[in-house]
Protein backbone atom coordinates (compact mmCIF):
# COMPACT_ATOMS: atom_id res chain seq x y z
CA MET A 1 0.00 0.00 0.00
CA ARG A 2 1.31 3.47 -0.86
CA GLN A 3 2.54 5.38 2.19
CA PRO A 4 1.26 8.98 2.27
CA THR A 5 3.55 11.73 3.50
CA ALA A 6 3.09 12.97 7.06
CA SER A 7 1.64 16.25 5.78
CA THR A 8 -0.88 14.49 3.53
CA LEU A 9 -1.89 12.16 6.35
CA LEU A 10 -2.42 15.04 8.75
CA ILE A 11 -4.62 16.92 6.29
CA ALA A 12 -6.58 13.71 5.70
CA VAL A 13 -7.17 13.41 9.44
CA LEU A 14 -8.24 17.04 9.71
CA LEU A 15 -10.50 17.08 6.68
CA VAL A 16 -11.51 13.62 5.47
CA ALA A 17 -11.91 11.97 8.87
CA GLY A 18 -13.56 15.10 10.17
CA CYS A 19 -16.12 15.24 7.40
CA GLY A 20 -16.52 11.54 6.72
CA ALA A 21 -19.56 9.42 7.26
CA GLY A 22 -17.98 7.36 10.04
CA PRO A 23 -18.94 7.42 13.74
CA ARG A 24 -19.49 10.90 15.10
CA ASP A 25 -18.26 10.17 18.62
CA ALA A 26 -14.96 11.95 19.19
CA ALA A 27 -13.42 8.92 20.83
CA SER A 28 -13.93 6.89 17.64
CA THR A 29 -11.69 9.16 15.56
CA ALA A 30 -8.18 7.83 15.18
CA THR A 31 -5.44 9.73 16.95
CA PRO A 32 -3.40 11.64 14.36
CA PRO A 33 0.01 10.15 13.63
CA ALA A 34 3.14 12.03 14.59
CA ALA A 35 4.67 14.00 11.74
CA ALA A 36 7.94 12.75 10.37
CA PRO A 37 10.79 15.25 10.72
CA SER A 38 11.18 15.93 7.04
CA ALA A 39 10.67 18.66 4.47
CA THR A 40 7.17 17.38 3.70
CA THR A 41 5.64 19.76 6.23
CA ALA A 42 7.58 22.83 5.13
CA PRO A 43 5.50 25.67 3.65
CA THR A 44 5.86 26.90 0.12
CA PRO A 45 6.44 30.66 0.25
CA THR A 46 3.65 32.56 -1.51
CA GLY A 47 3.95 36.19 -0.50
CA THR A 48 2.39 37.15 2.82
CA ALA A 49 0.64 33.78 3.11
CA GLY A 50 3.88 31.84 2.71
CA SER A 51 4.38 31.12 6.39
CA PHE A 52 1.27 28.90 6.49
CA ASN A 53 1.36 25.29 5.29
CA PRO A 54 -1.70 23.23 4.26
CA THR A 55 -2.04 21.74 7.75
CA ASP A 56 -2.23 25.22 9.30
CA ILE A 57 -4.99 26.25 6.89
CA ALA A 58 -6.93 22.99 7.26
CA TRP A 59 -6.76 23.13 11.04
CA LEU A 60 -7.82 26.78 11.23
CA GLN A 61 -10.79 26.15 8.92
CA LEU A 62 -11.86 23.11 10.92
CA THR A 63 -11.51 25.01 14.20
CA VAL A 64 -13.70 27.82 12.89
CA ALA A 65 -16.34 25.36 11.67
CA MET A 66 -16.40 23.42 14.94
CA THR A 67 -16.52 26.53 17.13
CA GLU A 68 -19.28 28.17 15.10
CA ARG A 69 -21.36 25.01 15.58
CA LEU A 70 -20.71 24.93 19.33
CA LEU A 71 -21.57 28.52 20.24
CA PRO A 72 -25.35 28.20 19.61
CA VAL A 73 -25.33 25.21 21.98
CA LEU A 74 -23.72 27.28 24.72
CA ASP A 75 -26.15 30.13 24.02
CA LEU A 76 -29.04 27.77 24.88
CA VAL A 77 -27.88 27.22 28.46
CA PRO A 78 -29.46 30.28 30.16
CA THR A 79 -32.87 29.38 28.70
CA ARG A 80 -32.77 25.65 29.49
CA THR A 81 -31.40 25.51 33.05
CA THR A 82 -31.42 27.57 36.22
CA ASP A 83 -28.42 25.73 37.67
CA PRO A 84 -25.81 28.41 38.48
CA ALA A 85 -22.85 26.05 38.02
CA TRP A 86 -23.93 25.10 34.50
CA ARG A 87 -24.68 28.72 33.61
CA ARG A 88 -21.28 29.83 34.87
CA THR A 89 -19.48 27.02 33.05
CA ALA A 90 -21.30 27.74 29.78
CA SER A 91 -20.48 31.44 30.05
CA GLN A 92 -16.79 30.72 30.69
CA LEU A 93 -16.64 28.21 27.84
CA ALA A 94 -18.35 30.63 25.44
CA ALA A 95 -15.88 33.41 26.28
CA VAL A 96 -12.89 31.15 25.63
CA GLN A 97 -14.41 29.73 22.43
CA ARG A 98 -15.21 33.20 21.05
CA ALA A 99 -11.66 34.40 21.77
CA GLN A 100 -10.21 31.36 20.00
CA LEU A 101 -12.60 31.83 17.09
CA ASP A 102 -11.53 35.45 16.71
CA ARG A 103 -7.86 34.45 16.63
CA ALA A 104 -8.55 31.70 14.07
CA HIS A 105 -10.46 34.13 11.83
CA ARG A 106 -7.62 36.66 11.98
CA LEU A 107 -5.06 34.01 11.09
CA LEU A 108 -7.11 32.85 8.11
CA VAL A 109 -7.21 36.45 6.88
CA GLU A 110 -3.45 36.69 7.35
CA ALA A 111 -3.04 33.44 5.41
CA ALA A 112 -5.19 34.80 2.55
CA ALA A 113 -7.30 31.64 2.87
CA PRO A 114 -10.78 31.42 1.29
CA THR A 115 -13.43 33.12 3.41
CA THR A 116 -16.01 30.40 2.71
CA ASN A 117 -16.48 27.55 5.19
CA PRO A 118 -15.43 24.27 3.48
CA HIS A 119 -17.23 22.32 6.23
CA GLU A 120 -20.62 24.04 5.83
CA GLY A 121 -23.38 21.48 6.34
CA HIS A 122 -21.00 18.71 7.42
CA ASP A 123 -21.76 16.79 10.60
CA MET A 124 -18.26 16.07 11.86
CA PRO A 125 -17.11 14.42 15.10
CA GLY A 126 -17.69 16.81 17.97
CA MET A 127 -20.44 18.75 16.18
CA VAL A 128 -24.08 18.90 17.23
CA THR A 129 -26.44 17.97 14.41
CA PRO A 130 -29.70 19.85 13.71
CA ALA A 131 -31.67 16.94 15.21
CA GLU A 132 -29.54 17.04 18.35
CA MET A 133 -30.05 20.80 18.58
CA THR A 134 -33.80 20.20 18.49
CA ALA A 135 -33.46 17.72 21.36
CA LEU A 136 -31.41 20.21 23.36
CA ARG A 137 -33.99 22.94 22.80
CA SER A 138 -36.77 20.71 24.13
CA ALA A 139 -34.91 19.51 27.24
CA THR A 140 -34.57 21.25 30.60
CA GLY A 141 -32.90 20.58 33.93
CA THR A 142 -31.05 17.30 34.44
CA PRO A 143 -31.93 15.80 31.02
CA PHE A 144 -30.56 18.96 29.39
CA HIS A 145 -27.41 18.79 31.53
CA ARG A 146 -26.75 15.22 30.42
CA LEU A 147 -27.24 15.99 26.74
CA LEU A 148 -25.14 19.13 27.03
CA ALA A 149 -22.31 17.35 28.85
CA GLY A 150 -22.14 14.65 26.18
CA HIS A 151 -21.96 17.19 23.35
CA LEU A 152 -19.41 19.36 25.14
CA ARG A 153 -17.18 16.37 25.86
CA ALA A 154 -17.32 15.28 22.23
CA HIS A 155 -16.48 18.76 20.98
CA LEU A 156 -13.67 19.37 23.46
CA ALA A 157 -12.08 15.94 22.97
CA GLN A 158 -12.12 16.35 19.19
CA SER A 159 -10.75 19.89 19.46
CA VAL A 160 -7.86 18.68 21.61
CA ARG A 161 -7.17 15.85 19.16
CA VAL A 162 -7.00 18.01 16.05
CA ALA A 163 -5.08 20.73 17.90
CA ALA A 164 -2.44 18.09 18.67
CA ALA A 165 -2.25 17.34 14.95
CA GLU A 166 -1.65 21.03 14.21
CA GLN A 167 1.05 21.17 16.88
CA GLN A 168 2.77 18.19 15.26
CA SER A 169 2.68 19.33 11.63
CA GLY A 170 1.73 23.01 11.52
CA VAL A 171 4.52 25.51 10.86
CA GLN A 172 3.01 28.97 11.34
CA PRO A 173 4.03 30.08 14.85
CA ALA A 174 0.79 31.89 15.72
CA ALA A 175 -1.35 28.99 14.46
CA VAL A 176 0.69 26.46 16.41
CA ALA A 177 0.46 28.68 19.50
CA LEU A 178 -3.31 28.87 19.09
CA ALA A 179 -3.44 25.07 18.79
CA ALA A 180 -1.51 24.79 22.04
CA ALA A 181 -4.02 27.12 23.72
CA VAL A 182 -6.97 25.14 22.30
CA ALA A 183 -5.48 21.89 23.61
CA ARG A 184 -4.71 23.39 27.02
CA ASN A 185 -8.13 25.04 27.40
CA GLY A 186 -9.96 21.99 26.12
CA THR A 187 -8.22 19.69 28.58
CA ALA A 188 -9.02 22.03 31.48
CA ASP A 189 -12.65 22.31 30.37
CA LEU A 190 -12.99 18.52 30.16
CA GLU A 191 -11.78 18.29 33.76
CA ARG A 192 -14.28 20.97 34.78
CA LEU A 193 -17.09 19.00 33.12
CA ASP A 194 -16.15 15.90 35.10
CA HIS A 195 -16.94 17.80 38.31
CA LEU A 196 -20.32 18.91 36.97
CA GLU A 197 -21.44 15.71 35.28
CA PRO A 198 -19.25 12.60 35.75
CA ALA A 199 -18.77 10.63 32.53
C-alpha cells in the first residue's frame, strides 16, 4: 500500500476523517500520527501567506467550523437551566471559544485563505447535528445537563485531538500557539465537566 507523507496524512485526518460518514463520537476518531521530521511539512512561500502550510490552513478552517457550531449550543444554556454552576461554566466556555474563534479568523485572513467555510453542512465528530439541537432545545434541567455534557465532551475531545495534529505538523508560529491554547483550554474544560457531570 502506498505510504502517504506525514503532511498528507495530517490533512486527511483534519478534513476527510472530520467530514466523513464514520462514527461521530470523538473517541472513535483515530489519533493523528506524529509528523515525520522531514521537508514534507515545510511551507511553500507565496507572499504574505507563505508562512502557512496546508495543515495550518486545514486546522484553522476546521476550528472555525467546529466553534461556530458549538456557540449556539452554549447560548441555549441560560434558557434551558437555572443551575448556576452550568450557567457559569457555559459562560466561561463561550468566552474562551469566542476568543479562540476570533484568533482563528484573523489568522485565516493573514493566510489569505478562502473566506467560505469548506465544512458548511458537514456533521463532523464533535459537532451537534440539527436533530440534536432540536433535542437540546426541548430539554430542561437534568436531562438537558446530560445531553449538554455529552456534546461538550465530544467537541472538546475532538478539538484537543485536532489541535495536537496542528502542533505536530503546523509551521506557522501563531497557528501552532493557538493550537496549544486550544489543547490546554480543552483539557481544562474537560476536567471541569467531570466535576459537573461525571462521565
